[in-house]
Amino acid sequence: VNKHNLKLRSSALAIWVLSPVDTMSGDFKTELNQFLQKHCKRPVTKTDIVYTTRKFQAGFQAIVKIACLDGQEFAGEVCHDQKAAEKSAAQQALLANAELVDAAMSAPGDKKRKAAQPLSWAERQAKRAKAEEEGPVDNPAITPKTQLNSLVMKIVKRFLTKGETVYECNKVQGQYQATVTLAALPGEWAERAWAGHICSTKQKAEQSAAEEALKDIQADPELSAEAAKPKGHGKGGKGGKGGKFMSMMGGLGGMGMMMGWGAWPPMGGKGKGGGGCWGGPSPRERITDAPAVGTVTEWKGSYGWLESAIPVDHPAAQAKGGKIYVHKKDLPSGVETLLEGQSLSFHIYADGNGLGAEQVTTM
């Protein structure tokens, strides 16, 4: 065998083994696309994989929704930029579907895999886990901390904000022990603290604390049931869905009931800041500190409706099943129309008629 060819083949094998799943500098999004193409046996479209990202003071966090896998959703860790956040979400999707990934990537006809004879996807994950155990955990990948964040978000049906998940680490005889508190959880759970095992590094200590919290939360029937509920069907107030909004409409003299849900007129006027969601005189009250993300569900020429990626926790959100009104005057300069399914970033305001979107930007 020619030494030059052997060197090239060895390099190709090394590149495959150290593919995106093994390092945060790799492109997990590309590997997710490749897996889905082989699994679905067709090219993937923009609607098959949708990323929604939100900015916090600590960084960015992304959720990936995979329509061609029964609408599964996976949240990544908070990262320093939007691209890294999306890669983290893509990696969690790959990890959660490890068996499907391995089956798809080793399917007959994959000449590249046969020629290189690489490790299976599951074997690469085991190798990576062993490497992390032997050395410091410098890479915030999919770990008990990520799984804990994802589980808590499923329970509370929203993104977590800074200060709701707090890790404290103490040095114990040259090693470390960490505790974690989860203020976002309901009731007494918000006041609990979980302590992990004593570990050689702070990173491992925090992962151990997260693992203990995961075990307790997953073992609780009520929290597990709440996490299993789809978005928009969490715990509600007395009177059933829509009760708060109907009370609000009663204070408006029943105008909403007389007009009917399908008869809201488009917003009148093009002046800045004037009018409410559907042309009413009520002033706008912005309810978001950072831009939200969502998609267009309807567009009717000069106005339409959006759906937020994360349910909006506000009494006015009961109107129209949580849909958010948008008028073309709130679109970016030069943009006159929107497409159904288009991804947007926007601030949310409330007025006497419900929720609306302003300072809209396209993604």
PDB file of N, CA and C in Angstrom, residues 39-132:
ATOM      1  N   HIS A  39     -33.068   9.097   6.997  1.00  0.00           N
ATOM      2  CA  HIS A  39     -34.190   8.497   7.720  1.00  0.00           C
ATOM      3  C   HIS A  39     -35.503   8.654   6.954  1.00  0.00           C
ATOM      4  N   CYS A  40     -35.722   9.843   6.385  1.00  0.00           N
ATOM      5  CA  CYS A  40     -36.982  10.122   5.663  1.00  0.00           C
ATOM      6  C   CYS A  40     -36.911   9.709   4.196  1.00  0.00           C
ATOM      7  N   LYS A  41     -35.670   9.396   3.721  1.00  0.00           N
ATOM      8  CA  LYS A  41     -35.469   8.991   2.321  1.00  0.00           C
ATOM      9  C   LYS A  41     -35.925  10.065   1.337  1.00  0.00           C
ATOM     10  N   ARG A  42     -35.635  11.306   1.676  1.00  0.00           N
ATOM     11  CA  ARG A  42     -35.964  12.448   0.809  1.00  0.00           C
ATOM     12  C   ARG A  42     -35.192  13.664   1.310  1.00  0.00           C
ATOM     13  N   PRO A  43     -35.061  14.690   0.468  1.00  0.00           N
ATOM     14  CA  PRO A  43     -34.430  15.929   0.949  1.00  0.00           C
ATOM     15  C   PRO A  43     -35.297  16.587   2.028  1.00  0.00           C
ATOM     16  N   VAL A  44     -34.661  17.174   3.026  1.00  0.00           N
ATOM     17  CA  VAL A  44     -35.419  17.879   4.058  1.00  0.00           C
ATOM     18  C   VAL A  44     -35.713  19.298   3.590  1.00  0.00           C
ATOM     19  N   THR A  45     -36.832  19.852   4.060  1.00  0.00           N
ATOM     20  CA  THR A  45     -37.249  21.204   3.693  1.00  0.00           C
ATOM     21  C   THR A  45     -37.111  22.134   4.896  1.00  0.00           C
ATOM     22  N   LYS A  46     -37.350  23.424   4.667  1.00  0.00           N
ATOM     23  CA  LYS A  46     -37.257  24.406   5.746  1.00  0.00           C
ATOM     24  C   LYS A  46     -38.260  24.125   6.851  1.00  0.00           C
ATOM     25  N   THR A  47     -39.407  23.559   6.481  1.00  0.00           N
ATOM     26  CA  THR A  47     -40.442  23.293   7.486  1.00  0.00           C
ATOM     27  C   THR A  47     -40.185  22.004   8.262  1.00  0.00           C
ATOM     28  N   ASP A  48     -39.258  21.164   7.772  1.00  0.00           N
ATOM     29  CA  ASP A  48     -38.935  19.921   8.484  1.00  0.00           C
ATOM     30  C   ASP A  48     -38.135  20.194   9.752  1.00  0.00           C
ATOM     31  N   ILE A  49     -37.227  21.176   9.684  1.00  0.00           N
ATOM     32  CA  ILE A  49     -36.366  21.514  10.826  1.00  0.00           C
ATOM     33  C   ILE A  49     -36.464  23.008  11.071  1.00  0.00           C
ATOM     34  N   VAL A  50     -37.034  23.397  12.202  1.00  0.00           N
ATOM     35  CA  VAL A  50     -37.221  24.820  12.512  1.00  0.00           C
ATOM     36  C   VAL A  50     -36.531  25.143  13.835  1.00  0.00           C
ATOM     37  N   TYR A  51     -35.610  26.099  13.785  1.00  0.00           N
ATOM     38  CA  TYR A  51     -34.910  26.550  14.989  1.00  0.00           C
ATOM     39  C   TYR A  51     -35.505  27.876  15.470  1.00  0.00           C
ATOM     40  N   THR A  52     -35.768  27.976  16.769  1.00  0.00           N
ATOM     41  CA  THR A  52     -36.183  29.234  17.376  1.00  0.00           C
ATOM     42  C   THR A  52     -35.194  29.555  18.495  1.00  0.00           C
ATOM     43  N   THR A  53     -34.698  30.766  18.478  1.00  0.00           N
ATOM     44  CA  THR A  53     -33.649  31.166  19.422  1.00  0.00           C
ATOM     45  C   THR A  53     -34.091  32.395  20.198  1.00  0.00           C
ATOM     46  N   ARG A  54     -33.745  32.410  21.475  1.00  0.00           N
ATOM     47  CA  ARG A  54     -34.065  33.551  22.315  1.00  0.00           C
ATOM     48  C   ARG A  54     -32.804  34.019  23.036  1.00  0.00           C
ATOM     49  N   LYS A  55     -32.672  35.340  23.168  1.00  0.00           N
ATOM     50  CA  LYS A  55     -31.492  35.917  23.796  1.00  0.00           C
ATOM     51  C   LYS A  55     -31.773  36.233  25.260  1.00  0.00           C
ATOM     52  N   PHE A  56     -30.850  35.843  26.122  1.00  0.00           N
ATOM     53  CA  PHE A  56     -30.896  36.168  27.536  1.00  0.00           C
ATOM     54  C   PHE A  56     -29.620  36.925  27.904  1.00  0.00           C
ATOM     55  N   GLN A  57     -29.582  37.437  29.119  1.00  0.00           N
ATOM     56  CA  GLN A  57     -28.388  38.137  29.563  1.00  0.00           C
ATOM     57  C   GLN A  57     -27.183  37.201  29.571  1.00  0.00           C
ATOM     58  N   ALA A  58     -27.425  35.934  29.863  1.00  0.00           N
ATOM     59  CA  ALA A  58     -26.322  34.966  29.937  1.00  0.00           C
ATOM     60  C   ALA A  58     -25.906  34.442  28.567  1.00  0.00           C
ATOM     61  N   GLY A  59     -26.692  34.704  27.514  1.00  0.00           N
ATOM     62  CA  GLY A  59     -26.362  34.213  26.184  1.00  0.00           C
ATOM     63  C   GLY A  59     -27.607  33.858  25.394  1.00  0.00           C
ATOM     64  N   PHE A  60     -27.497  32.868  24.518  1.00  0.00           N
ATOM     65  CA  PHE A  60     -28.582  32.462  23.632  1.00  0.00           C
ATOM     66  C   PHE A  60     -28.982  31.018  23.920  1.00  0.00           C
ATOM     67  N   GLN A  61     -30.295  30.738  23.766  1.00  0.00           N
ATOM     68  CA  GLN A  61     -30.795  29.374  23.913  1.00  0.00           C
ATOM     69  C   GLN A  61     -31.738  29.083  22.753  1.00  0.00           C
ATOM     70  N   ALA A  62     -31.596  27.895  22.173  1.00  0.00           N
ATOM     71  CA  ALA A  62     -32.370  27.533  20.983  1.00  0.00           C
ATOM     72  C   ALA A  62     -33.180  26.269  21.225  1.00  0.00           C
ATOM     73  N   ILE A  63     -34.313  26.188  20.509  1.00  0.00           N
ATOM     74  CA  ILE A  63     -35.140  24.982  20.462  1.00  0.00           C
ATOM     75  C   ILE A  63     -35.273  24.575  18.996  1.00  0.00           C
ATOM     76  N   VAL A  64     -35.086  23.291  18.709  1.00  0.00           N
ATOM     77  CA  VAL A  64     -35.284  22.797  17.359  1.00  0.00           C
ATOM     78  C   VAL A  64     -36.537  21.924  17.335  1.00  0.00           C
ATOM     79  N   LYS A  65     -37.414  22.202  16.383  1.00  0.00           N
ATOM     80  CA  LYS A  65     -38.633  21.404  16.182  1.00  0.00           C
ATOM     81  C   LYS A  65     -38.480  20.627  14.889  1.00  0.00           C
ATOM     82  N   ILE A  66     -38.655  19.296  14.953  1.00  0.00           N
ATOM     83  CA  ILE A  66     -38.452  18.431  13.799  1.00  0.00           C
ATOM     84  C   ILE A  66     -39.814  17.876  13.373  1.00  0.00           C
ATOM     85  N   ALA A  67     -40.390  18.508  12.364  1.00  0.00           N
ATOM     86  CA  ALA A  67     -41.736  18.128  11.920  1.00  0.00           C
ATOM     87  C   ALA A  67     -41.766  16.725  11.346  1.00  0.00           C
ATOM     88  N   CYS A  68     -40.676  16.306  10.699  1.00  0.00           N
ATOM     89  CA  CYS A  68     -40.667  14.980  10.067  1.00  0.00           C
ATOM     90  C   CYS A  68     -40.353  13.865  11.068  1.00  0.00           C
ATOM     91  N   LEU A  69     -40.187  14.210  12.343  1.00  0.00           N
ATOM     92  CA  LEU A  69     -40.068  13.215  13.412  1.00  0.00           C
ATOM     93  C   LEU A  69     -41.193  13.440  14.422  1.00  0.00           C
ATOM     94  N   ASP A  70     -42.405  13.487  13.920  1.00  0.00           N
ATOM     95  CA  ASP A  70     -43.604  13.640  14.751  1.00  0.00           C
ATOM     96  C   ASP A  70     -43.585  14.930  15.571  1.00  0.00           C
ATOM     97  N   GLY A  71     -42.928  15.964  15.035  1.00  0.00           N
ATOM     98  CA  GLY A  71     -42.934  17.255  15.709  1.00  0.00           C
ATOM     99  C   GLY A  71     -42.121  17.298  16.992  1.00  0.00           C
ATOM    100  N   GLN A  72     -41.136  16.412  17.158  1.00  0.00           N
ATOM    101  CA  GLN A  72     -40.312  16.402  18.366  1.00  0.00           C
ATOM    102  C   GLN A  72     -39.588  17.740  18.531  1.00  0.00           C
ATOM    103  N   GLU A  73     -39.428  18.186  19.789  1.00  0.00           N
ATOM    104  CA  GLU A  73     -38.733  19.429  20.095  1.00  0.00           C
ATOM    105  C   GLU A  73     -37.620  19.163  21.100  1.00  0.00           C
ATOM    106  N   PHE A  74     -36.471  19.820  20.903  1.00  0.00           N
ATOM    107  CA  PHE A  74     -35.334  19.649  21.783  1.00  0.00           C
ATOM    108  C   PHE A  74     -34.699  20.999  22.060  1.00  0.00           C
ATOM    109  N   ALA A  75     -34.392  21.266  23.331  1.00  0.00           N
ATOM    110  CA  ALA A  75     -33.762  22.523  23.742  1.00  0.00           C
ATOM    111  C   ALA A  75     -32.296  22.293  24.053  1.00  0.00           C
ATOM    112  N   GLY A  76     -31.448  23.206  23.592  1.00  0.00           N
ATOM    113  CA  GLY A  76     -30.029  23.139  23.882  1.00  0.00           C
ATOM    114  C   GLY A  76     -29.660  23.966  25.100  1.00  0.00           C
ATOM    115  N   GLU A  77     -28.382  24.001  25.417  1.00  0.00           N
ATOM    116  CA  GLU A  77     -27.906  24.797  26.543  1.00  0.00           C
ATOM    117  C   GLU A  77     -27.769  26.263  26.143  1.00  0.00           C
ATOM    118  N   VAL A  78     -27.669  27.136  27.143  1.00  0.00           N
ATOM    119  CA  VAL A  78     -27.401  28.550  26.892  1.00  0.00           C
ATOM    120  C   VAL A  78     -25.957  28.672  26.401  1.00  0.00           C
ATOM    121  N   CYS A  79     -25.757  29.319  25.248  1.00  0.00           N
ATOM    122  CA  CYS A  79     -24.443  29.434  24.626  1.00  0.00           C
ATOM    123  C   CYS A  79     -24.101  30.894  24.356  1.00  0.00           C
ATOM    124  N   HIS A  80     -22.846  31.127  23.966  1.00  0.00           N
ATOM    125  CA  HIS A  80     -22.373  32.497  23.813  1.00  0.00           C
ATOM    126  C   HIS A  80     -22.894  33.174  22.557  1.00  0.00           C
ATOM    127  N   ASP A  81     -23.326  32.425  21.542  1.00  0.00           N
ATOM    128  CA  ASP A  81     -23.890  33.047  20.346  1.00  0.00           C
ATOM    129  C   ASP A  81     -25.006  32.166  19.782  1.00  0.00           C
ATOM    130  N   GLN A  82     -25.728  32.725  18.816  1.00  0.00           N
ATOM    131  CA  GLN A  82     -26.910  32.050  18.274  1.00  0.00           C
ATOM    132  C   GLN A  82     -26.541  30.765  17.538  1.00  0.00           C
ATOM    133  N   LYS A  83     -25.442  30.778  16.784  1.00  0.00           N
ATOM    134  CA  LYS A  83     -25.055  29.582  16.039  1.00  0.00           C
ATOM    135  C   LYS A  83     -24.727  28.422  16.975  1.00  0.00           C
ATOM    136  N   ALA A  84     -23.983  28.730  18.040  1.00  0.00           N
ATOM    137  CA  ALA A  84     -23.643  27.674  18.996  1.00  0.00           C
ATOM    138  C   ALA A  84     -24.888  27.140  19.693  1.00  0.00           C
ATOM    139  N   ALA A  85     -25.863  28.038  19.963  1.00  0.00           N
ATOM    140  CA  ALA A  85     -27.107  27.607  20.603  1.00  0.00           C
ATOM    141  C   ALA A  85     -27.879  26.646  19.703  1.00  0.00           C
ATOM    142  N   GLU A  86     -27.937  26.941  18.396  1.00  0.00           N
ATOM    143  CA  GLU A  86     -28.641  26.062  17.463  1.00  0.00           C
ATOM    144  C   GLU A  86     -27.922  24.717  17.340  1.00  0.00           C
ATOM    145  N   LYS A  87     -26.572  24.742  17.352  1.00  0.00           N
ATOM    146  CA  LYS A  87     -25.828  23.480  17.296  1.00  0.00           C
ATOM    147  C   LYS A  87     -26.091  22.633  18.533  1.00  0.00           C
ATOM    148  N   SER A  88     -26.205  23.306  19.690  1.00  0.00           N
ATOM    149  CA  SER A  88     -26.479  22.572  20.929  1.00  0.00           C
ATOM    150  C   SER A  88     -27.848  21.910  20.873  1.00  0.00           C
ATOM    151  N   ALA A  89     -28.856  22.621  20.327  1.00  0.00           N
ATOM    152  CA  ALA A  89     -30.193  22.032  20.186  1.00  0.00           C
ATOM    153  C   ALA A  89     -30.171  20.858  19.206  1.00  0.00           C
ATOM    154  N   ALA A  90     -29.435  21.021  18.104  1.00  0.00           N
ATOM    155  CA  ALA A  90     -29.331  19.935  17.117  1.00  0.00           C
ATOM    156  C   ALA A  90     -28.654  18.712  17.732  1.00  0.00           C
ATOM    157  N   GLN A  91     -27.647  18.951  18.571  1.00  0.00           N
ATOM    158  CA  GLN A  91     -26.950  17.823  19.198  1.00  0.00           C
ATOM    159  C   GLN A  91     -27.876  17.055  20.126  1.00  0.00           C
ATOM    160  N   GLN A  92     -28.744  17.781  20.856  1.00  0.00           N
ATOM    161  CA  GLN A  92     -29.663  17.078  21.754  1.00  0.00           C
ATOM    162  C   GLN A  92     -30.635  16.215  20.953  1.00  0.00           C
ATOM    163  N   ALA A  93     -31.051  16.716  19.786  1.00  0.00           N
ATOM    164  CA  ALA A  93     -31.939  15.928  18.922  1.00  0.00           C
ATOM    165  C   ALA A  93     -31.239  14.646  18.465  1.00  0.00           C
ATOM    166  N   LEU A  94     -29.957  14.754  18.111  1.00  0.00           N
ATOM    167  CA  LEU A  94     -29.197  13.576  17.687  1.00  0.00           C
ATOM    168  C   LEU A  94     -29.048  12.573  18.825  1.00  0.00           C
ATOM    169  N   LEU A  95     -28.748  13.080  20.015  1.00  0.00           N
ATOM    170  CA  LEU A  95     -28.571  12.182  21.158  1.00  0.00           C
ATOM    171  C   LEU A  95     -29.867  11.462  21.511  1.00  0.00           C
ATOM    172  N   ALA A  96     -30.981  12.183  21.457  1.00  0.00           N
ATOM    173  CA  ALA A  96     -32.260  11.585  21.826  1.00  0.00           C
ATOM    174  C   ALA A  96     -32.694  10.511  20.829  1.00  0.00           C
ATOM    175  N   ASN A  97     -32.200  10.599  19.603  1.00  0.00           N
ATOM    176  CA  ASN A  97     -32.580   9.632  18.562  1.00  0.00           C
ATOM    177  C   ASN A  97     -31.366   8.801  18.132  1.00  0.00           C
ATOM    178  N   ALA A  98     -30.513   8.461  19.095  1.00  0.00           N
ATOM    179  CA  ALA A  98     -29.255   7.786  18.792  1.00  0.00           C
ATOM    180  C   ALA A  98     -29.460   6.486  18.004  1.00  0.00           C
ATOM    181  N   GLU A  99     -30.460   5.701  18.389  1.00  0.00           N
ATOM    182  CA  GLU A  99     -30.671   4.421  17.704  1.00  0.00           C
ATOM    183  C   GLU A  99     -31.091   4.637  16.254  1.00  0.00           C
ATOM    184  N   LEU A 100     -31.971   5.619  16.024  1.00  0.00           N
ATOM    185  CA  LEU A 100     -32.393   5.915  14.650  1.00  0.00           C
ATOM    186  C   LEU A 100     -31.231   6.456  13.828  1.00  0.00           C
ATOM    187  N   VAL A 101     -30.407   7.291  14.449  1.00  0.00           N
ATOM    188  CA  VAL A 101     -29.249   7.854  13.758  1.00  0.00           C
ATOM    189  C   VAL A 101     -28.300   6.740  13.340  1.00  0.00           C
ATOM    190  N   ASP A 102     -28.021   5.836  14.265  1.00  0.00           N
ATOM    191  CA  ASP A 102     -27.095   4.743  13.967  1.00  0.00           C
ATOM    192  C   ASP A 102     -27.637   3.865  12.849  1.00  0.00           C
ATOM    193  N   ALA A 103     -28.942   3.589  12.887  1.00  0.00           N
ATOM    194  CA  ALA A 103     -29.552   2.748  11.851  1.00  0.00           C
ATOM    195  C   ALA A 103     -29.504   3.428  10.490  1.00  0.00           C
ATOM    196  N   ALA A 104     -29.789   4.735  10.468  1.00  0.00           N
ATOM    197  CA  ALA A 104     -29.814   5.464   9.195  1.00  0.00           C
ATOM    198  C   ALA A 104     -28.429   5.588   8.592  1.00  0.00           C
ATOM    199  N   MET A 105     -27.437   5.897   9.451  1.00  0.00           N
ATOM    200  CA  MET A 105     -26.092   6.123   8.951  1.00  0.00           C
ATOM    201  C   MET A 105     -25.376   4.832   8.566  1.00  0.00           C
ATOM    202  N   SER A 106     -25.889   3.678   9.030  1.00  0.00           N
ATOM    203  CA  SER A 106     -25.265   2.397   8.669  1.00  0.00           C
ATOM    204  C   SER A 106     -26.122   1.618   7.684  1.00  0.00           C
ATOM    205  N   ALA A 107     -27.096   2.300   7.070  1.00  0.00           N
ATOM    206  CA  ALA A 107     -27.989   1.631   6.123  1.00  0.00           C
ATOM    207  C   ALA A 107     -27.219   1.177   4.890  1.00  0.00           C
ATOM    208  N   PRO A 108     -27.661   0.098   4.206  1.00  0.00           N
ATOM    209  CA  PRO A 108     -26.993  -0.390   2.990  1.00  0.00           C
ATOM    210  C   PRO A 108     -26.927   0.701   1.929  1.00  0.00           C
ATOM    211  N   GLY A 109     -25.842   0.711   1.203  1.00  0.00           N
ATOM    212  CA  GLY A 109     -25.683   1.704   0.143  1.00  0.00           C
ATOM    213  C   GLY A 109     -24.854   2.888   0.570  1.00  0.00           C
ATOM    214  N   ASP A 110     -24.492   2.983   1.838  1.00  0.00           N
ATOM    215  CA  ASP A 110     -23.651   4.071   2.324  1.00  0.00           C
ATOM    216  C   ASP A 110     -22.196   3.694   2.073  1.00  0.00           C
ATOM    217  N   LYS A 111     -21.688   4.003   0.866  1.00  0.00           N
ATOM    218  CA  LYS A 111     -20.362   3.557   0.453  1.00  0.00           C
ATOM    219  C   LYS A 111     -19.273   4.177   1.306  1.00  0.00           C
ATOM    220  N   LYS A 112     -19.488   5.427   1.717  1.00  0.00           N
ATOM    221  CA  LYS A 112     -18.461   6.109   2.501  1.00  0.00           C
ATOM    222  C   LYS A 112     -18.214   5.382   3.812  1.00  0.00           C
ATOM    223  N   ARG A 113     -19.276   4.960   4.473  1.00  0.00           N
ATOM    224  CA  ARG A 113     -19.133   4.269   5.753  1.00  0.00           C
ATOM    225  C   ARG A 113     -18.492   2.891   5.556  1.00  0.00           C
ATOM    226  N   LYS A 114     -18.869   2.193   4.440  1.00  0.00           N
ATOM    227  CA  LYS A 114     -18.314   0.860   4.208  1.00  0.00           C
ATOM    228  C   LYS A 114     -16.824   0.930   3.934  1.00  0.00           C
ATOM    229  N   ALA A 115     -16.409   1.939   3.168  1.00  0.00           N
ATOM    230  CA  ALA A 115     -15.010   2.048   2.809  1.00  0.00           C
ATOM    231  C   ALA A 115     -14.160   2.398   4.025  1.00  0.00           C
ATOM    232  N   ALA A 116     -14.648   3.338   4.846  1.00  0.00           N
ATOM    233  CA  ALA A 116     -13.850   3.799   5.976  1.00  0.00           C
ATOM    234  C   ALA A 116     -13.981   2.872   7.180  1.00  0.00           C
ATOM    235  N   GLN A 117     -15.076   2.124   7.243  1.00  0.00           N
ATOM    236  CA  GLN A 117     -15.371   1.245   8.372  1.00  0.00           C
ATOM    237  C   GLN A 117     -15.255   1.989   9.710  1.00  0.00           C
ATOM    238  N   PRO A 118     -16.012   3.080   9.872  1.00  0.00           N
ATOM    239  CA  PRO A 118     -15.886   3.872  11.104  1.00  0.00           C
ATOM    240  C   PRO A 118     -16.647   3.228  12.255  1.00  0.00           C
ATOM    241  N   LEU A 119     -16.450   3.811  13.427  1.00  0.00           N
ATOM    242  CA  LEU A 119     -17.255   3.401  14.574  1.00  0.00           C
ATOM    243  C   LEU A 119     -18.702   3.797  14.335  1.00  0.00           C
ATOM    244  N   SER A 120     -19.639   3.073  14.966  1.00  0.00           N
ATOM    245  CA  SER A 120     -21.045   3.441  14.861  1.00  0.00           C
ATOM    246  C   SER A 120     -21.276   4.742  15.624  1.00  0.00           C
ATOM    247  N   TRP A 121     -22.424   5.355  15.355  1.00  0.00           N
ATOM    248  CA  TRP A 121     -22.744   6.629  16.024  1.00  0.00           C
ATOM    249  C   TRP A 121     -22.810   6.447  17.539  1.00  0.00           C
ATOM    250  N   ALA A 122     -23.414   5.353  17.981  1.00  0.00           N
ATOM    251  CA  ALA A 122     -23.510   5.095  19.416  1.00  0.00           C
ATOM    252  C   ALA A 122     -22.129   4.861  20.023  1.00  0.00           C
ATOM    253  N   GLU A 123     -21.249   4.169  19.255  1.00  0.00           N
ATOM    254  CA  GLU A 123     -19.897   3.928  19.754  1.00  0.00           C
ATOM    255  C   GLU A 123     -19.112   5.224  19.868  1.00  0.00           C
ATOM    256  N   ARG A 124     -19.330   6.142  18.918  1.00  0.00           N
ATOM    257  CA  ARG A 124     -18.646   7.437  19.000  1.00  0.00           C
ATOM    258  C   ARG A 124     -19.106   8.202  20.235  1.00  0.00           C
ATOM    259  N   GLN A 125     -20.404   8.090  20.559  1.00  0.00           N
ATOM    260  CA  GLN A 125     -20.908   8.774  21.752  1.00  0.00           C
ATOM    261  C   GLN A 125     -20.301   8.194  23.024  1.00  0.00           C
ATOM    262  N   ALA A 126     -20.154   6.862  23.047  1.00  0.00           N
ATOM    263  CA  ALA A 126     -19.545   6.220  24.210  1.00  0.00           C
ATOM    264  C   ALA A 126     -18.085   6.648  24.355  1.00  0.00           C
ATOM    265  N   LYS A 127     -17.398   6.780  23.216  1.00  0.00           N
ATOM    266  CA  LYS A 127     -16.011   7.216  23.251  1.00  0.00           C
ATOM    267  C   LYS A 127     -15.903   8.639  23.763  1.00  0.00           C
ATOM    268  N   ARG A 128     -16.812   9.490  23.319  1.00  0.00           N
ATOM    269  CA  ARG A 128     -16.794  10.887  23.763  1.00  0.00           C
ATOM    270  C   ARG A 128     -17.081  10.982  25.256  1.00  0.00           C
ATOM    271  N   ALA A 129     -18.060  10.187  25.733  1.00  0.00           N
ATOM    272  CA  ALA A 129     -18.394  10.204  27.160  1.00  0.00           C
ATOM    273  C   ALA A 129     -17.197   9.761  28.004  1.00  0.00           C
ATOM    274  N   LYS A 130     -16.475   8.763  27.517  1.00  0.00           N
ATOM    275  CA  LYS A 130     -15.292   8.287  28.237  1.00  0.00           C
ATOM    276  C   LYS A 130     -14.223   9.367  28.288  1.00  0.00           C
ATOM    277  N   ALA A 131     -14.064  10.121  27.175  1.00  0.00           N
ATOM    278  CA  ALA A 131     -13.070  11.191  27.129  1.00  0.00           C
ATOM    279  C   ALA A 131     -13.419  12.293  28.122  1.00  0.00           C
ATOM    280  N   GLU A 132     -14.704  12.597  28.238  1.00  0.00           N
ATOM    281  CA  GLU A 132     -15.128  13.617  29.192  1.00  0.00           C
ATOM    282  C   GLU A 132     -14.877  13.166  30.627  1.00  0.00           C
TER     283      GLU A 132
END
